[in-house]
């Protein structure tokens, strides 16, 4: 089969590799129907040192079950499934507490002998715990939105959920990428009536407005902070959803968070240390939350909203690319010529 | 009157100064009945550069109202009052949201022309919002516990409250100072059944056990982390209450916090930047909360527990010192010869 590998910064290749096979009785093999390129794939696309063996890429996928291991009991050949971007048994103590991305038997696509989702097929470990079946016939028009339940929409949802967004909270979303826009949509779903989107790409912020943003702030840094403070009457934002992962976005976040407010991060931090002392978080009792989204915890609840058309998070996809051309998909996203690229096999 | 000033590291003096007077119609003058030395007073005691004018010290006090400004409506001469360690109007938008330490009309004792509590009397700004009257005759035996409602017990309570301690959460308290021990007592009050106290001063950890600690870990650093992980079956602690403020305590905190858990800080951070990236907080979806405790929000609810003897947080005071000898009180606490010093006028 064909699968995508990264050999270094800017070096994405589609190669022929052996088809995946069942290795553990808890595995399933899934033929990929749709996958996509993630904003987080752009981090190694910028910085990955040259590799001798390419890294398997991709962690968002819809597919059809082709084969299941002997211990898999809830799935059968032909099932149409959504895979979260991480696998998990969904039964361990951390899964039961809603932190499936910390599952004791869990892990990540593209690591530890598990392939990536930007491929024709993939081996899914802990298949019973990981895969969620979509019932009935699946309308092709729903594929983009269903695919967002694999990661991007529910990552935005995780940010809003951990930030305890509701009708009483002012929300500011930092970042007009696909996760940021998803965080806008999720905040609206959770009842937020005032949603400020910080971003400066008009096509994206227009989609943000369609998703529910009430205000758009194009300024960045100190100017952006001043603008949000002005919009909030000098008080700051109850909830700040940080969907970028770079230090300037975090600095904006603690600049605009209100006393007693919360910063919820879902952009993978490209830093380890950052200000959290008296002058940033502590002095105003601001909280910090977030992490890799345990999307498995949220898929079942979001699925009816997608299937019945109440939300259309798949609008974040603005370009379709064939798997064989995926390197062009990376380029388009890196150049911001595409917001998010959906990949057909 | 006599009042306490710090002129530099290790240099605490009691001096005669003019009695405080009403300056704003919202002020009250309070004659101090009991004050005390705070763990946070030891930070400048270690590091304060030499001052030309001494800094007024002390922010925890019980007293009797001597005089009120013309706009004060809820207090009268003779009322026995508890003062939170910060003053506030208790009506502004942040006060109404329970973040009184960020009050738009608030501030701190010992700054901006307001004196300190380690004195015979003090001017209390925003007196209606700040002071809480203790009803009826006040039993001298209750003074130590009542004084803890000014700061130390309710700072421990704030840590536990923000960490969402309840019967289902394993709690680890870092620090066996008076705030840490208060956090143990507050966690017990909130229903915690497993409370691990990290500290190595046996007299203090013994009081911690009396307050509700079920386990004591004397080890620090990597050994301390390993011990707590062992005690929690390798899973980590749902809630970590950090009551120290130094970096090694924070490092222990993120080492032992469970995936999806929370670190709640009330020790004033003696650092600004610290690890919060993938390897510390983000990867395991650990949250960070806490700050200067808005004790005003909690006094009324805690007061009956003290007056009716259900809790005795005043046990953290193990030495009584006269105001004129307060420099010795600082020395005793700094040398860890005293846990917390109560000061009589």
XYZ file of C-alpha atoms in Angstrom:
690
model
C 0.000 0.000 0.000
C 0.962 3.655 -0.186
C 1.726 5.573 2.980
C 3.181 8.960 3.877
C 6.562 9.454 5.545
C 8.517 12.515 6.612
C 12.275 12.403 6.125
C 13.101 15.837 7.442
C 11.854 19.395 7.437
C 9.901 19.998 4.241
C 10.523 16.457 3.000
C 7.258 14.478 2.770
C 7.124 11.346 0.595
C 4.505 8.778 -0.333
C 6.044 5.328 -0.513
C 4.975 1.769 -1.141
C 5.140 -0.360 1.997
C 3.752 -3.746 3.021
C 0.089 -3.745 4.014
C -0.419 -3.609 7.778
C -1.279 -6.895 9.486
C -2.830 -7.906 12.776
C -0.061 -8.105 15.393
C -2.035 -8.231 18.637
C -5.405 -9.887 19.204
C -6.751 -6.436 20.132
C -5.778 -4.935 16.739
C -7.964 -4.066 13.772
C -6.929 -3.241 10.214
C -8.787 -0.269 8.788
C -8.860 0.753 5.132
C -8.654 4.544 5.154
C -11.522 6.432 3.459
C -10.424 9.953 4.408
C -7.446 11.358 6.287
C -6.019 14.845 6.551
C -3.043 17.001 7.424
C -2.945 18.433 10.942
C -1.561 21.761 12.062
C 0.631 19.764 14.432
C 2.154 17.963 11.392
C 3.561 21.348 10.413
C 5.769 21.481 13.519
C 8.064 18.631 12.307
C 7.589 19.933 8.762
C 9.518 22.976 9.983
C 12.037 21.434 12.336
C 12.500 17.673 11.823
C 16.180 16.749 11.410
C 16.996 14.486 8.453
C 15.861 10.902 9.117
C 17.331 7.675 7.757
C 13.964 5.952 8.077
C 11.008 8.203 7.371
C 8.466 8.890 10.133
C 4.964 7.547 9.386
C 2.610 10.538 9.227
C -1.052 11.165 9.914
C -3.312 10.547 12.891
C -6.799 11.588 11.759
C -8.852 9.093 9.816
C -12.164 7.661 8.804
C -12.217 4.172 7.418
C -13.778 0.772 6.982
C -12.789 -2.177 9.140
C -11.120 -4.840 7.022
C -10.002 -7.327 9.633
C -10.138 -7.696 13.415
C -7.950 -9.567 15.894
C -9.303 -12.497 17.869
C -9.927 -10.429 21.012
C -11.895 -7.675 19.256
C -15.555 -8.037 20.138
C -17.373 -4.830 19.195
C -16.262 -4.411 15.569
C -16.733 -6.401 12.385
C -15.452 -6.292 8.828
C -17.297 -3.573 6.919
C -17.971 -1.272 9.872
C -17.493 2.400 9.061
C -15.382 3.882 11.850
C -13.900 7.082 13.219
C -10.511 6.803 14.854
C -9.400 9.271 17.510
C -5.908 10.603 16.887
C -4.613 8.484 19.769
C -5.487 4.889 20.591
C -6.674 3.703 24.001
C -8.335 0.762 25.702
C -11.070 3.090 27.009
C -11.316 0.991 30.173
C -8.223 1.849 32.249
C -8.363 4.096 35.279
C -7.341 7.208 33.329
C -9.768 6.463 30.473
C -12.560 6.113 33.028
C -11.589 9.529 34.361
C -11.875 10.999 30.839
C -8.154 11.335 30.091
C -7.933 8.769 27.292
C -4.781 10.372 25.894
C -3.042 9.102 29.043
C -4.372 5.525 28.706
C -2.009 3.005 30.274
C -2.332 0.824 27.143
C -2.596 3.737 24.751
C -0.304 5.401 22.278
C 0.044 7.459 19.135
C -0.167 6.756 15.427
C 3.176 6.898 13.690
C 5.151 5.703 16.703
C 6.144 2.437 18.338
C 5.545 0.269 15.280
C 2.089 1.697 14.543
C 1.704 3.318 11.118
C 0.231 6.682 10.255
C -3.221 7.619 9.034
C -2.034 9.339 5.853
C -1.998 5.942 4.153
C -4.282 3.506 2.381
C -4.665 1.394 5.506
C -3.576 1.351 9.100
C -3.285 -1.038 12.013
C -5.349 0.232 14.943
C -4.216 -1.048 18.354
C -6.812 -1.429 21.147
C -9.464 -1.391 18.439
C -12.454 -2.005 20.735
C -11.527 0.937 22.886
C -10.390 3.197 20.080
C -12.752 2.988 17.134
C -16.270 4.413 17.112
C -18.706 2.956 14.577
C -20.875 5.304 12.540
C -24.291 3.647 12.214
C -26.141 3.185 8.921
C -25.198 4.363 5.456
C -22.690 7.205 5.542
C -23.471 10.115 3.232
C -20.329 11.232 1.382
C -21.280 14.851 2.085
C -20.796 14.183 5.796
C -17.292 12.767 5.489
C -15.454 16.064 6.169
C -17.432 16.767 9.331
C -17.153 13.171 10.522
C -13.398 13.350 9.988
C -13.173 16.347 12.316
C -14.361 14.086 15.154
C -11.034 12.305 14.812
C -9.197 15.358 16.099
C -9.694 18.942 15.043
C -13.265 19.737 16.075
C -13.061 17.761 19.277
C -9.675 19.293 20.079
C -11.389 22.665 19.857
C -14.201 21.210 21.947
C -11.735 19.948 24.563
C -10.330 23.463 24.903
C -13.792 24.916 25.468
C -14.907 22.084 27.746
C -11.820 22.325 29.972
C -12.214 26.095 30.034
C -15.788 25.602 31.318
C -17.291 27.762 28.590
C -20.962 28.556 29.077
C -23.476 31.328 28.432
C -21.973 33.548 31.136
C -18.372 33.406 29.970
C -16.657 35.760 27.581
C -14.441 33.574 25.402
C -11.369 34.643 23.456
C -9.905 32.200 20.955
C -6.271 32.761 19.988
C -5.507 31.400 16.529
C -7.554 31.261 13.341
C -6.267 27.856 12.264
C -8.620 24.901 12.016
C -8.368 24.151 15.757
C -9.047 27.760 16.697
C -12.089 27.898 14.420
C -13.258 24.593 15.889
C -12.881 26.103 19.355
C -15.144 28.960 18.243
C -17.787 26.506 17.028
C -17.525 24.420 20.191
C -17.818 27.515 22.383
C -20.992 28.469 20.536
C -22.315 24.937 21.049
C -21.615 25.290 24.770
C -23.676 28.456 24.853
C -21.101 31.254 24.750
C -22.666 34.520 23.605
C -19.499 36.593 23.343
C -16.687 34.972 21.359
C -13.663 37.056 20.370
C -11.482 35.479 17.691
C -7.871 36.633 17.413
C -6.663 36.080 13.865
C -5.743 38.075 10.806
C -6.543 35.880 7.820
C -9.849 37.218 6.591
C -11.067 34.060 4.873
C -10.478 32.208 8.127
C -11.948 34.777 10.454
C -14.979 34.939 8.131
C -15.492 31.230 8.750
C -14.948 32.001 12.430
C -17.821 34.491 12.289
C -19.967 31.866 10.582
C -19.058 29.457 13.404
C -20.110 31.990 16.039
C -17.370 34.574 16.625
C -18.933 37.905 17.610
C -15.711 39.940 17.366
C -12.499 39.558 15.405
C -9.197 41.049 16.578
C -6.531 41.146 13.891
C -3.891 42.804 16.070
C -1.221 40.726 17.793
C 1.082 41.087 20.774
C 0.613 44.107 23.022
C -1.783 45.695 20.511
C -3.897 42.575 20.434
C -3.950 42.438 24.239
C -5.000 46.098 24.403
C -7.768 45.511 21.868
C -9.245 42.551 23.773
C -9.034 44.467 27.051
C -10.918 47.316 25.378
C -13.566 44.939 24.036
C -14.053 43.489 27.525
C -14.380 46.845 29.266
C -10.887 46.554 30.734
C -11.800 43.370 32.593
C -10.313 40.665 30.381
C -11.736 37.417 29.083
C -13.184 34.753 31.401
C -11.879 31.994 29.174
C -8.968 32.101 26.737
C -8.630 29.194 24.317
C -5.042 29.025 23.063
C -4.994 27.091 19.780
C -1.524 27.891 18.468
C 1.201 26.497 20.730
C 3.839 29.185 20.235
C 5.053 31.444 23.062
C 3.621 34.710 21.675
C 0.149 33.135 21.735
C 0.633 32.078 25.367
C 1.870 35.558 26.236
C -1.277 37.028 24.690
C -3.317 34.528 26.680
C -2.081 35.595 30.107
C -2.276 39.211 29.027
C -6.007 39.028 28.371
C -7.233 36.473 30.872
C -9.471 37.990 33.503
C -8.805 37.674 37.254
C -10.125 34.263 38.240
C -10.280 33.262 34.574
C -8.803 30.298 32.766
C -6.422 29.708 29.885
C -7.157 26.431 28.115
C -4.408 25.272 25.773
C -4.753 22.791 22.943
C -2.041 24.019 20.592
C 0.892 21.682 21.265
C 3.338 23.907 23.198
C 6.559 24.566 21.301
C 8.140 25.598 24.620
C 8.634 23.918 27.963
C 9.024 26.818 30.429
C 6.837 29.907 30.389
C 5.660 32.624 32.789
C 3.304 31.400 35.521
C 4.423 33.509 38.509
C 2.893 36.496 40.270
C 3.083 38.740 37.202
C 1.362 36.373 34.786
C -1.006 33.777 36.300
C -0.659 33.645 40.080
C -1.333 37.274 40.942
C -4.752 37.258 39.317
C -5.709 33.702 40.245
C -5.764 32.706 36.586
C -5.869 28.983 35.925
C -4.193 27.016 33.160
C -5.625 23.832 31.706
C -5.673 21.767 28.528
C -3.541 19.165 26.824
C -3.843 16.547 24.109
C -7.596 16.187 23.637
C -9.081 12.887 24.805
C -11.391 13.023 21.799
C -12.572 9.454 22.452
C -14.446 10.872 25.439
C -16.455 13.221 23.232
C -17.140 11.416 19.922
C -20.411 9.685 20.825
C -21.972 12.913 22.093
C -20.910 14.931 19.035
C -21.825 12.315 16.424
C -25.599 13.020 16.334
C -24.927 16.754 15.921
C -22.914 15.956 12.804
C -25.186 13.224 11.424
C -28.281 15.386 11.880
C -26.603 18.492 10.461
C -26.736 20.707 13.539
C -23.047 21.479 13.179
C -20.798 21.385 10.144
C -17.239 21.448 11.511
C -15.990 19.970 8.228
C -16.093 23.468 6.748
C -12.527 23.821 7.993
C -11.470 21.699 5.013
C -10.959 23.969 2.038
C -8.899 21.729 -0.207
C -9.035 18.058 -1.243
C -5.801 16.314 -2.182
C -5.152 12.748 -3.346
C -2.829 10.717 -1.112
C -0.232 10.577 -3.886
C -0.115 14.398 -3.881
C -0.027 14.850 -0.111
C 3.334 16.660 -0.173
C 1.501 19.422 -2.010
C -1.098 19.396 0.772
C 1.635 20.049 3.355
C 2.985 22.851 1.193
C -0.432 24.468 0.802
C -1.069 24.421 4.532
C 2.420 25.609 5.396
C 2.058 28.505 2.944
C -1.412 29.227 4.386
C -2.847 28.733 0.920
C -5.086 26.096 2.470
C -6.699 26.128 5.919
C -6.874 22.354 6.195
C -6.385 19.683 3.577
C -8.541 16.565 3.380
C -6.885 13.542 1.792
C -8.535 10.882 -0.379
C -6.797 7.500 -0.755
C 1.725 53.874 68.485
C 4.202 51.071 67.880
C 4.397 49.394 64.496
C 6.734 46.941 62.752
C 8.981 47.890 59.828
C 11.498 45.951 57.780
C 14.617 47.809 56.707
C 16.296 44.998 54.828
C 16.944 41.270 54.976
C 16.940 40.192 58.615
C 16.316 43.746 59.844
C 12.929 44.034 61.575
C 12.285 46.973 63.935
C 9.403 48.148 66.093
C 9.117 51.930 65.961
C 6.904 54.657 67.327
C 4.818 56.292 64.621
C 1.757 58.579 64.601
C -1.538 56.808 65.176
C -3.422 56.075 61.942
C -6.282 58.394 61.076
C -9.299 58.248 58.792
C -8.236 59.401 55.327
C -11.155 58.294 53.190
C -14.824 58.166 54.208
C -14.692 54.407 53.553
C -11.868 53.856 56.085
C -12.025 52.412 59.565
C -9.396 52.527 62.303
C -8.958 49.192 64.047
C -7.099 48.612 67.309
C -5.203 45.369 66.839
C -5.942 42.565 69.309
C -3.855 39.842 67.663
C -1.598 39.767 64.631
C 1.014 37.308 63.465
C 4.011 36.659 61.252
C 3.315 35.053 57.863
C 5.474 32.610 55.952
C 5.361 35.139 53.116
C 6.982 37.724 55.445
C 10.047 35.472 55.429
C 10.614 36.030 51.691
C 11.613 39.731 52.159
C 13.267 38.725 55.449
C 15.697 36.763 53.242
C 16.033 39.032 50.247
C 14.914 42.620 50.907
C 17.575 45.169 49.885
C 18.376 47.841 52.474
C 15.594 50.430 52.694
C 15.830 54.097 53.644
C 12.233 54.071 54.860
C 11.207 50.803 56.473
C 8.385 48.764 54.943
C 5.296 48.446 57.172
C 4.846 44.749 57.979
C 1.941 42.447 58.781
C -1.329 41.687 57.049
C -3.171 39.295 59.369
C -5.161 40.777 62.211
C -8.051 40.636 64.608
C -9.128 43.846 66.236
C -11.738 46.182 67.596
C -13.153 49.037 65.539
C -12.181 52.376 67.066
C -13.483 54.805 64.490
C -15.264 54.674 61.138
C -15.379 57.047 58.196
C -18.567 58.825 57.234
C -19.375 56.395 54.420
C -19.003 53.251 56.536
C -22.442 51.802 57.231
C -22.045 48.245 58.504
C -19.512 48.770 61.306
C -19.507 50.643 64.591
C -17.003 51.488 67.289
C -16.470 48.452 69.481
C -17.170 45.788 66.860
C -14.793 42.838 67.036
C -13.555 42.204 63.503
C -11.473 39.913 61.353
C -9.551 41.540 58.535
C -8.622 39.573 55.422
C -4.977 40.057 54.447
C -6.068 42.219 51.516
C -8.721 44.921 51.493
C -11.559 45.101 48.975
C -14.924 46.758 48.393
C -16.545 43.302 48.073
C -18.967 44.709 45.494
C -16.952 45.153 42.281
C -17.242 42.787 39.356
C -14.238 40.712 40.412
C -15.375 40.561 44.052
C -18.776 39.328 42.899
C -16.985 36.615 40.931
C -15.140 35.552 44.106
C -11.729 37.037 43.276
C -11.600 39.676 46.000
C -7.794 39.842 45.835
C -8.252 41.441 42.399
C -10.802 44.036 43.599
C -10.678 47.161 41.459
C -10.679 49.270 44.650
C -8.602 46.821 46.658
C -5.028 46.645 47.803
C -2.562 45.296 50.324
C -1.571 46.209 53.843
C 1.852 47.787 54.051
C 1.672 49.423 50.625
C 0.328 52.606 49.066
C 0.091 54.536 52.303
C -1.715 51.799 54.232
C 0.081 50.539 57.330
C 0.807 46.977 58.374
C -1.035 44.725 60.788
C 1.964 44.066 63.037
C 1.120 47.257 64.923
C -1.077 48.559 67.692
C -3.596 49.942 65.228
C -4.196 50.100 61.517
C -6.234 52.056 59.001
C -8.454 49.679 57.034
C -9.520 50.987 53.605
C -12.871 49.866 52.147
C -13.884 48.878 55.666
C -17.472 47.830 54.839
C -16.232 45.424 52.212
C -13.190 44.240 54.091
C -13.974 43.642 57.740
C -16.116 40.785 59.028
C -17.713 41.231 62.454
C -17.555 38.377 64.943
C -20.889 38.334 66.776
C -21.248 38.231 70.557
C -18.592 37.969 73.234
C -15.338 36.578 71.857
C -13.700 33.883 73.972
C -9.949 34.522 74.294
C -9.342 30.820 73.679
C -10.741 31.249 70.171
C -8.472 34.139 69.184
C -5.783 31.997 67.510
C -8.311 30.136 65.342
C -10.195 33.336 64.511
C -6.914 34.931 63.465
C -6.295 32.135 60.945
C -9.410 33.313 59.075
C -7.440 36.436 58.241
C -5.112 34.428 56.018
C -3.453 31.140 56.832
C -6.350 28.714 57.242
C -8.375 30.218 54.436
C -5.314 30.314 52.203
C -5.050 26.573 52.743
C -8.787 26.379 52.119
C -8.437 28.355 48.884
C -5.854 25.841 47.663
C -8.177 22.925 48.384
C -11.265 24.699 47.036
C -9.582 25.665 43.759
C -8.212 22.126 43.453
C -11.789 20.803 43.767
C -10.917 18.507 46.637
C -13.672 16.079 47.574
C -14.153 12.556 48.902
C -13.025 10.989 45.625
C -9.764 12.879 45.242
C -6.379 11.826 46.499
C -4.735 14.985 47.822
C -1.027 15.632 48.266
C 0.027 18.714 50.208
C 3.571 19.955 49.578
C 4.935 21.845 52.556
C 4.536 21.386 56.302
C 4.431 25.089 57.099
C 1.321 26.668 58.558
C -0.315 27.054 55.128
C 0.411 23.448 54.179
C -1.045 22.185 57.457
C -4.063 24.438 56.921
C -4.469 22.914 53.463
C -4.523 19.476 55.094
C -7.258 20.572 57.509
C -9.260 22.220 54.719
C -8.960 19.115 52.535
C -10.308 17.019 55.395
C -13.172 19.489 55.813
C -13.945 19.119 52.100
C -14.186 15.361 52.523
C -10.827 14.066 51.302
C -10.133 10.595 52.643
C -6.563 10.228 51.423
C -4.270 13.139 52.260
C -0.532 12.772 51.753
C 1.572 15.424 53.474
C 5.089 16.065 52.163
C 7.208 17.461 54.973
C 10.063 16.442 57.188
C 9.638 18.322 60.461
C 8.124 15.724 62.758
C 6.397 18.158 65.128
C 4.707 19.748 62.116
C 3.782 16.562 60.325
C 2.386 15.272 63.641
C 0.034 18.270 63.654
C -0.658 17.461 60.008
C -1.759 13.966 61.040
C -3.974 15.482 63.715
C -5.474 17.745 61.031
C -6.222 14.758 58.771
C -3.105 13.659 56.880
C -3.220 9.914 56.279
C 0.363 9.599 55.012
C 3.522 11.594 55.546
C 6.368 11.644 53.007
C 9.609 13.045 54.388
C 11.593 12.544 51.179
C 12.070 15.438 48.738
C 12.855 15.873 45.066
C 12.974 12.747 42.896
C 12.794 10.501 45.985
C 9.723 12.323 47.212
C 8.082 12.027 43.799
C 8.863 8.294 43.705
C 7.400 7.821 47.179
C 4.124 9.572 46.340
C 3.852 7.642 43.076
C 4.321 4.431 45.061
C 1.662 5.465 47.583
C -0.777 6.174 44.741
C -0.217 2.885 42.929
C 1.850 4.565 40.236
C -1.062 6.782 39.229
C -0.217 10.081 40.925
C -2.317 12.423 42.997
C -5.597 13.895 41.734
C -4.914 17.167 43.521
C -1.578 18.629 44.576
C -1.663 21.599 46.939
C 1.627 23.505 46.667
C 2.094 25.577 49.819
C 5.738 26.577 49.542
C 6.366 28.797 46.529
C 9.888 27.688 45.654
C 10.742 25.966 42.372
C 11.650 22.558 43.872
C 8.144 22.364 45.373
C 6.595 23.154 41.977
C 8.813 20.541 40.343
C 7.597 17.977 42.868
C 4.046 19.059 42.121
C 4.126 18.333 38.404
C 6.059 15.151 39.085
C 3.262 13.677 41.203
C 0.123 15.132 39.672
C -2.031 12.514 38.017
C -3.120 12.707 34.357
C -6.107 15.025 34.315
C -5.250 16.207 37.828
C -4.690 19.680 39.196
C -1.899 21.578 40.930
C -3.266 24.317 43.170
C -0.670 26.838 44.332
C -0.934 29.158 47.296
C 2.718 29.524 48.213
C 3.718 32.868 46.663
C 5.909 31.826 43.692
C 9.525 32.916 44.064
C 9.941 32.376 40.303
C 8.211 33.737 37.238
C 8.867 31.104 34.545
C 8.535 27.388 35.154
C 7.870 24.202 33.171
C 4.340 23.927 31.748
C 5.000 22.266 28.366
C 4.418 18.763 27.077
C 6.818 17.161 29.538
C 5.357 18.729 32.680
C 1.688 19.782 32.518
C 0.380 19.677 28.937
C 1.156 16.058 28.044
C -0.910 14.703 30.898
C -3.652 17.326 30.795
C -2.712 18.539 34.253
C -4.203 21.870 35.279
C -2.662 24.649 37.339
C -4.667 26.949 39.549
C -4.392 29.085 42.669
C -3.173 32.519 43.619
C -3.517 34.989 46.485
C -6.473 33.646 48.441
C -9.619 35.783 48.315
C -10.205 34.912 51.964
C -13.025 37.464 52.198
C -15.067 35.056 50.092
C -14.710 32.294 52.664
C -14.756 33.921 56.127
C -18.497 33.871 56.781
C -18.794 30.177 55.925
C -15.813 29.190 58.082
C -16.666 31.346 61.068
C -19.315 29.043 62.616
C -16.924 26.069 62.323
C -14.433 28.003 64.444
C -16.926 29.527 66.897
C -18.585 26.172 67.503
C -15.268 24.347 67.790
C -15.605 21.996 64.829
C -12.178 23.020 63.591
C -9.224 24.430 65.476
C -6.909 25.858 62.812
C -5.273 28.072 65.455
C -3.176 25.074 66.482
C -0.669 26.253 63.879
C 0.418 28.934 66.384
C 3.043 27.440 68.641
C 4.567 30.608 70.083
C 3.220 33.896 71.457
C 5.369 37.015 71.183
C 4.731 40.582 72.325
C 4.773 43.194 69.558
C 7.890 44.770 71.039
C 9.699 41.431 70.611
C 8.470 40.704 67.098
C 11.985 40.615 65.610
C 12.519 37.523 67.749
C 9.323 36.103 66.258
C 10.744 36.473 62.749
C 13.969 34.825 63.901
C 12.130 31.893 65.469
C 10.090 31.254 62.326
C 13.071 31.695 60.027
C 15.078 29.211 62.120
C 12.075 26.875 62.133
C 12.109 27.012 65.918
C 8.508 28.195 65.664
C 5.866 27.062 63.183
C 3.884 30.306 63.388
C 4.122 33.165 65.840
C 1.070 34.966 67.204
C 1.653 38.554 68.263
C 0.013 40.384 71.183
C -0.003 44.190 71.179
